[in-house]
Structures are given as structure tokens and as C-alpha cells.
mmCIF file of C-alpha atoms in Angstrom:
data_model
loop_
_atom_site.group_PDB
_atom_site.id
_atom_site.type_symbol
_atom_site.label_atom_id
_atom_site.label_comp_id
_atom_site.label_asym_id
_atom_site.label_seq_id
_atom_site.Cartn_x
_atom_site.Cartn_y
_atom_site.Cartn_z
ATOM 1 C CA UNK A 30 88.582 87.846 105.656
ATOM 2 C CA UNK A 31 90.239 84.021 104.299
ATOM 3 C CA UNK A 32 92.820 85.068 106.754
ATOM 4 C CA UNK A 33 90.703 83.871 108.981
ATOM 5 C CA UNK A 34 91.973 86.101 112.137
ATOM 6 C CA UNK A 35 90.896 89.348 113.962
ATOM 7 C CA UNK A 36 94.000 90.951 115.579
ATOM 8 C CA UNK A 37 93.007 94.336 118.830
ATOM 9 C CA UNK A 38 95.234 97.188 118.585
ATOM 10 C CA UNK A 39 96.684 96.264 115.139
ATOM 11 C CA UNK A 40 98.508 99.656 114.996
ATOM 12 C CA UNK A 41 100.957 99.891 118.081
ATOM 13 C CA UNK A 42 102.029 103.362 117.596
ATOM 14 C CA UNK A 43 105.066 104.861 120.429
ATOM 15 C CA UNK A 44 107.407 107.640 120.713
ATOM 16 C CA UNK A 45 109.997 106.724 122.509
ATOM 17 C CA UNK A 46 113.112 108.293 124.015
ATOM 18 C CA UNK A 47 116.880 106.142 123.576
ATOM 19 C CA UNK A 48 117.225 104.098 125.742
ATOM 20 C CA UNK A 49 113.948 103.579 126.933
ATOM 21 C CA UNK A 50 112.526 99.936 127.182
ATOM 22 C CA UNK A 51 108.657 99.152 125.642
ATOM 23 C CA UNK A 52 106.529 96.076 127.545
ATOM 24 C CA UNK A 53 103.686 95.448 125.171
ATOM 25 C CA UNK A 54 100.933 92.832 124.299
ATOM 26 C CA UNK A 55 98.743 92.240 121.286
ATOM 27 C CA UNK A 56 95.708 89.834 121.229
ATOM 28 C CA UNK A 57 94.872 87.991 117.940
ATOM 29 C CA UNK A 58 91.310 86.228 117.405
ATOM 30 C CA UNK A 59 90.246 83.285 115.834
ATOM 31 C CA UNK A 60 86.497 84.189 114.836
ATOM 32 C CA UNK A 61 85.780 80.660 112.697
ATOM 33 C CA UNK A 62 85.019 77.440 113.688
ATOM 34 C CA UNK A 63 88.219 75.746 112.794
ATOM 35 C CA UNK A 64 91.439 75.544 114.300
ATOM 36 C CA UNK A 65 94.188 77.792 112.950
ATOM 37 C CA UNK A 66 98.382 77.236 113.184
ATOM 38 C CA UNK A 67 100.041 80.520 112.710
ATOM 39 C CA UNK A 68 103.365 82.023 112.725
ATOM 40 C CA UNK A 69 104.387 85.636 113.372
ATOM 41 C CA UNK A 70 107.750 86.965 111.502
ATOM 42 C CA UNK A 71 109.495 90.415 111.458
ATOM 43 C CA UNK A 72 108.796 92.644 107.787
ATOM 44 C CA UNK A 73 109.816 95.890 106.829
ATOM 45 C CA UNK A 74 107.685 98.122 105.681
ATOM 46 C CA UNK A 75 106.998 101.979 103.226
ATOM 47 C CA UNK A 76 104.592 103.310 101.514
ATOM 48 C CA UNK A 77 104.180 104.126 98.469
ATOM 49 C CA UNK A 78 103.161 106.814 94.964
ATOM 50 C CA UNK A 79 99.891 106.936 95.026
ATOM 51 C CA UNK A 80 100.714 107.166 98.712
ATOM 52 C CA UNK A 81 96.268 106.800 99.867
ATOM 53 C CA UNK A 82 98.438 103.638 101.943
ATOM 54 C CA UNK A 83 100.057 101.735 99.899
ATOM 55 C CA UNK A 84 103.419 99.830 101.678
ATOM 56 C CA UNK A 85 105.664 98.196 100.251
ATOM 57 C CA UNK A 86 107.588 95.078 101.966
ATOM 58 C CA UNK A 87 110.791 93.545 103.026
ATOM 59 C CA UNK A 88 113.033 91.556 104.856
ATOM 60 C CA UNK A 89 113.061 93.019 108.691
ATOM 61 C CA UNK A 90 115.877 95.386 107.425
ATOM 62 C CA UNK A 91 116.397 95.753 104.393
ATOM 63 C CA UNK A 92 114.880 99.265 104.626
ATOM 64 C CA UNK A 93 116.548 102.240 105.945
ATOM 65 C CA UNK A 94 115.923 103.037 109.985
ATOM 66 C CA UNK A 95 114.408 98.677 110.362
ATOM 67 C CA UNK A 96 113.735 98.852 113.889
ATOM 68 C CA UNK A 97 112.921 95.419 113.379
ATOM 69 C CA UNK A 98 116.319 94.447 115.630
ATOM 70 C CA UNK A 99 114.503 96.223 118.228
ATOM 71 C CA UNK A 100 111.216 94.104 118.791
ATOM 72 C CA UNK A 101 111.176 91.249 119.988
ATOM 73 C CA UNK A 102 108.044 89.100 120.359
ATOM 74 C CA UNK A 103 106.809 85.454 122.263
ATOM 75 C CA UNK A 104 105.614 83.077 120.911
ATOM 76 C CA UNK A 105 106.584 82.606 117.662
ATOM 77 C CA UNK A 106 104.290 79.833 116.612
ATOM 78 C CA UNK A 107 101.103 79.131 118.436
ATOM 79 C CA UNK A 108 97.772 77.348 117.606
ATOM 80 C CA UNK A 109 94.491 78.911 117.726
ATOM 81 C CA UNK A 110 90.993 77.544 119.269
ATOM 82 C CA UNK A 111 87.691 78.258 116.936
ATOM 83 C CA UNK A 112 86.486 80.906 118.376
ATOM 84 C CA UNK A 113 89.793 81.496 120.336
ATOM 85 C CA UNK A 114 92.072 83.472 121.096
ATOM 86 C CA UNK A 115 96.330 84.134 122.206
ATOM 87 C CA UNK A 116 98.196 86.907 123.244
ATOM 88 C CA UNK A 117 101.970 87.802 122.023
ATOM 89 C CA UNK A 118 103.939 89.812 123.726
ATOM 90 C CA UNK A 119 106.373 92.247 122.501
ATOM 91 C CA UNK A 120 109.415 94.251 123.624
ATOM 92 C CA UNK A 121 110.607 97.398 121.974
ATOM 93 C CA UNK A 122 114.273 98.635 122.936
ATOM 94 C CA UNK A 123 115.075 102.020 121.225
ATOM 95 C CA UNK A 124 119.061 102.022 121.130
ATOM 96 C CA UNK A 125 120.072 105.391 123.206
ATOM 97 C CA UNK A 126 119.856 106.945 119.957
ATOM 98 C CA UNK A 127 117.160 107.206 117.857
ATOM 99 C CA UNK A 128 115.391 110.239 115.673
ATOM 100 C CA UNK A 129 112.728 110.118 113.506
ATOM 101 C CA UNK A 130 110.136 107.291 112.739
ATOM 102 C CA UNK A 131 111.129 103.630 112.077
ATOM 103 C CA UNK A 132 108.161 101.332 110.920
ATOM 104 C CA UNK A 133 108.330 97.447 110.934
ATOM 105 C CA UNK A 134 104.943 94.933 110.581
ATOM 106 C CA UNK A 135 104.271 91.989 113.211
ATOM 107 C CA UNK A 136 102.378 89.364 110.617
ATOM 108 C CA UNK A 137 100.653 86.153 111.173
ATOM 109 C CA UNK A 138 100.499 83.746 109.120
ATOM 110 C CA UNK A 139 98.731 80.581 108.270
ATOM 111 C CA UNK A 140 100.878 77.944 108.182
ATOM 112 C CA UNK A 141 98.489 74.494 106.617
ATOM 113 C CA UNK A 142 98.598 76.953 103.772
ATOM 114 C CA UNK A 143 96.279 75.864 100.519
ATOM 115 C CA UNK A 144 97.408 74.946 96.877
ATOM 116 C CA UNK A 145 95.363 76.520 94.670
ATOM 117 C CA UNK A 146 94.450 75.115 91.511
ATOM 118 C CA UNK A 147 97.069 77.102 89.172
ATOM 119 C CA UNK A 148 100.170 74.962 88.978
ATOM 120 C CA UNK A 149 102.786 76.207 90.621
ATOM 121 C CA UNK A 150 101.004 78.835 93.080
ATOM 122 C CA UNK A 151 100.634 78.937 96.426
ATOM 123 C CA UNK A 152 97.998 81.168 98.324
ATOM 124 C CA UNK A 153 100.019 82.827 101.431
ATOM 125 C CA UNK A 154 96.921 84.173 103.735
ATOM 126 C CA UNK A 155 98.142 87.250 106.298
ATOM 127 C CA UNK A 156 97.541 89.964 108.203
ATOM 128 C CA UNK A 157 99.947 92.076 110.211
ATOM 129 C CA UNK A 158 100.277 94.555 113.438
ATOM 130 C CA UNK A 159 101.812 97.938 111.932
ATOM 131 C CA UNK A 160 104.247 98.978 114.431
ATOM 132 C CA UNK A 161 105.210 103.180 113.853
ATOM 133 C CA UNK A 162 108.299 104.505 116.587
ATOM 134 C CA UNK A 163 108.648 107.473 116.491
ATOM 135 C CA UNK A 164 111.528 109.612 118.448
ATOM 136 C CA UNK A 165 109.911 112.062 120.843
ATOM 137 C CA UNK A 166 111.938 114.940 118.921
ATOM 138 C CA UNK A 167 110.138 114.369 116.111
ATOM 139 C CA UNK A 168 110.544 116.820 113.178
ATOM 140 C CA UNK A 169 105.616 116.855 112.215
ATOM 141 C CA UNK A 170 106.292 119.803 109.278
ATOM 142 C CA UNK A 171 104.733 120.121 105.863
ATOM 143 C CA UNK A 172 103.860 122.329 102.615
ATOM 144 C CA UNK A 173 101.448 122.802 100.030
ATOM 145 C CA UNK A 174 103.583 123.184 96.979
ATOM 146 C CA UNK A 175 103.136 124.300 93.091
ATOM 147 C CA UNK A 176 100.045 124.985 93.749
ATOM 148 C CA UNK A 177 98.056 125.794 90.634
ATOM 149 C CA UNK A 178 94.961 126.058 88.574
ATOM 150 C CA UNK A 179 94.234 123.019 86.357
ATOM 151 C CA UNK A 180 92.394 122.213 83.545
ATOM 152 C CA UNK A 181 89.329 124.991 83.919
ATOM 153 C CA UNK A 182 88.303 122.081 86.487
ATOM 154 C CA UNK A 183 90.363 120.781 89.637
ATOM 155 C CA UNK A 184 93.451 122.855 92.019
ATOM 156 C CA UNK A 185 96.854 120.373 92.071
ATOM 157 C CA UNK A 186 99.453 120.798 94.753
ATOM 158 C CA UNK A 187 101.953 118.403 95.611
ATOM 159 C CA UNK A 188 102.229 118.308 99.886
ATOM 160 C CA UNK A 189 105.607 117.972 100.567
ATOM 161 C CA UNK A 190 106.248 116.043 103.993
ATOM 162 C CA UNK A 191 110.011 117.905 105.227
ATOM 163 C CA UNK A 192 109.734 116.249 108.918
ATOM 164 C CA UNK A 193 111.054 113.403 109.262
ATOM 165 C CA UNK A 194 108.185 111.425 110.016
ATOM 166 C CA UNK A 195 105.342 109.430 108.354
ATOM 167 C CA UNK A 196 102.679 112.278 108.163
ATOM 168 C CA UNK A 197 99.032 111.255 107.432
ATOM 169 C CA UNK A 198 97.352 114.560 107.241
ATOM 170 C CA UNK A 199 93.666 115.737 107.705
ATOM 171 C CA UNK A 200 93.276 118.273 104.855
ATOM 172 C CA UNK A 201 90.532 120.001 104.783
ATOM 173 C CA UNK A 202 89.816 123.217 102.414
ATOM 174 C CA UNK A 203 87.488 126.025 101.411
ATOM 175 C CA UNK A 204 87.086 128.111 98.578
ATOM 176 C CA UNK A 205 86.416 132.052 99.089
ATOM 177 C CA UNK A 206 85.140 134.923 96.416
ATOM 178 C CA UNK A 207 85.936 138.348 96.350
ATOM 179 C CA UNK A 208 83.581 139.133 98.753
ATOM 180 C CA UNK A 209 85.731 136.186 101.480
ATOM 181 C CA UNK A 210 83.235 134.684 101.510
ATOM 182 C CA UNK A 211 83.014 131.266 101.242
ATOM 183 C CA UNK A 212 81.121 129.570 98.369
ATOM 184 C CA UNK A 213 82.194 126.071 98.867
ATOM 185 C CA UNK A 214 84.444 123.539 101.698
ATOM 186 C CA UNK A 215 85.043 119.584 101.756
ATOM 187 C CA UNK A 216 88.122 117.180 102.697
ATOM 188 C CA UNK A 217 90.562 115.878 100.811
ATOM 189 C CA UNK A 218 91.244 112.063 100.519
ATOM 190 C CA UNK A 219 93.624 111.036 103.297
ATOM 191 C CA UNK A 220 97.250 110.631 102.481
ATOM 192 C CA UNK A 221 100.184 108.283 104.056
ATOM 193 C CA UNK A 222 103.375 110.193 103.479
ATOM 194 C CA UNK A 223 106.636 108.992 103.954
ATOM 195 C CA UNK A 224 109.665 112.022 104.815
ATOM 196 C CA UNK A 225 110.906 114.153 101.711
ATOM 197 C CA UNK A 226 108.329 112.769 99.435
ATOM 198 C CA UNK A 227 105.945 114.955 97.771
ATOM 199 C CA UNK A 228 102.555 113.098 97.315
ATOM 200 C CA UNK A 229 99.723 114.492 94.757
ATOM 201 C CA UNK A 230 95.853 115.875 95.651
ATOM 202 C CA UNK A 231 93.597 117.717 93.555
ATOM 203 C CA UNK A 232 90.859 118.941 94.449
ATOM 204 C CA UNK A 233 87.433 118.833 91.596
ATOM 205 C CA UNK A 234 85.709 122.202 91.119
ATOM 206 C CA UNK A 235 82.570 122.621 92.230
ATOM 207 C CA UNK A 236 80.486 122.209 88.679
ATOM 208 C CA UNK A 237 78.116 125.299 88.733
ATOM 209 C CA UNK A 238 81.616 128.389 89.742
ATOM 210 C CA UNK A 239 80.779 130.917 88.055
ATOM 211 C CA UNK A 240 83.652 133.265 86.707
ATOM 212 C CA UNK A 241 85.825 135.119 89.111
ATOM 213 C CA UNK A 242 88.185 135.482 91.117
ATOM 214 C CA UNK A 243 89.251 133.091 94.142
ATOM 215 C CA UNK A 244 90.946 132.130 97.046
ATOM 216 C CA UNK A 245 91.612 128.268 97.904
ATOM 217 C CA UNK A 246 93.190 127.151 101.346
ATOM 218 C CA UNK A 247 94.637 124.461 102.384
ATOM 219 C CA UNK A 248 94.692 123.162 105.916
ATOM 220 C CA UNK A 249 96.173 120.292 107.360
ATOM 221 C CA UNK A 250 95.931 118.425 110.848
ATOM 222 C CA UNK A 251 99.723 117.432 111.272
ATOM 223 C CA UNK A 252 97.724 115.752 114.645
ATOM 224 C CA UNK A 253 99.294 116.941 117.744
ATOM 225 C CA UNK A 254 99.098 120.328 117.016
ATOM 226 C CA UNK A 255 101.089 120.949 114.020
ATOM 227 C CA UNK A 256 99.408 122.309 110.641
ATOM 228 C CA UNK A 257 100.103 123.136 107.336
ATOM 229 C CA UNK A 258 98.001 125.714 105.678
ATOM 230 C CA UNK A 259 98.785 127.452 102.589
ATOM 231 C CA UNK A 260 96.460 129.619 100.103
ATOM 232 C CA UNK A 261 96.560 130.519 96.053
ATOM 233 C CA UNK A 262 94.283 132.609 94.814
ATOM 234 C CA UNK A 263 92.729 131.856 91.087
ATOM 235 C CA UNK A 264 90.848 133.083 88.377
ATOM 236 C CA UNK A 265 87.957 131.564 86.273
#
């Protein structure tokens, strides 16, 4: 809220081929009654453990696969009047060869930054638009591994991204008894998993689960028709 910005279309998702040139724009709003001076700049980002959406930001070009050199934008500095808005045009010039996923963030930072009352501490207000630039030939593949019945109260597993782009699976699950009757179902917490990463996932079992043999089924929707399904039999 203190950043005093609202960005339309704050997530830019592009499926590209080598040599593509994409032109588009973002609009940033100032919903306050004061003028706001803004500077714009690019950084790289990556999702980090526990893969719940937490990010690591790095200078432009610092992370492997950085697309920041592909992205140009204008203006780079501007003032948004009270209750006004500003359009930012951007161009993504994709190199002739591209594969997998490439991720960056276009930050909008308030430049008239107020100092805190603690010596040596500066508060920076900023917000950003995330760029997800992925090859049309991308590989979206995943698996649930190391599935186990843990502590008598939960099912634990690793969601392993075996493709070459970030996966944000919509994971559902259900439990069947020996008669193939579904006794419980639900959704898992959202994960943001980079390529080659195993992200831990845990599902709590019903407190009133009776002793017996059960089948637990994971079903992750990876979007665009791609899915990952796995199951484990366990005994309580």
C-alpha cells in the first residue's frame, strides 16, 4: 500500500519463438492525492525455498537465463499526478535461439524516498510487473516422488519439476478406501517450482481416519493439458 502504485496486468506471460519481437504496454496508477515520482528498472528473479511464492531478486543479467537484455521500455522516469496514470511501453526482442523459461521483473520505485527514524536505514517503496518469457517448445513435466505416510498424520512427498520452465501446479488429492470409495478430497497449497527443483508438499489426513488400508492420489494440473499424477497405498 505504501508503494502508492497499482499496476494493470502485473504479470506478463509470453510464449515465444526465436527471433520474435513483442510490443506491448503496462499502465501504472497513482490512487493517492499526491504526485509521485517514479523510476523504472529491470531485475532478475527466481523462486526460492519453500517455493510458496518467495523470490530472490538479483541485478539485471546476474541469474542464469536472464532475459533482461531482451527487454526495452519507455519512459524510464516519470511523475504520475494525483489520481493519475502512466503508460509504459515495452518491447521484448527474443534471440534467434531460445528454449525453456526466462524470468525478470520490471520494478517501479518511488524516488522521493522518505528516511526512517533509525540512523542508516532507508525505506524503499517499489512494486513490480513479473515477466514470464517461455519458449513455445518448452517442456512441462513433473512427478511426485518419495511419497510416504508420515507421523501417522500426513502424507509427505516431493513435487519434482522435470521440465525447463517454472511450474505453478494446481494440485488436488483424494483418498480411497479398500472399496475404492472416496473418503476425503481437497487442494494442496500452491507451489512455485523452478526447473530441476524438488519442492516438499504435505497433506494432513482426516483426524477421524479409521484403521485400514487406503490409496492416496495426487493430481497436479500443470496447465495447457499437462498433468502429473501419482498415488501411494498406505496403512493406518
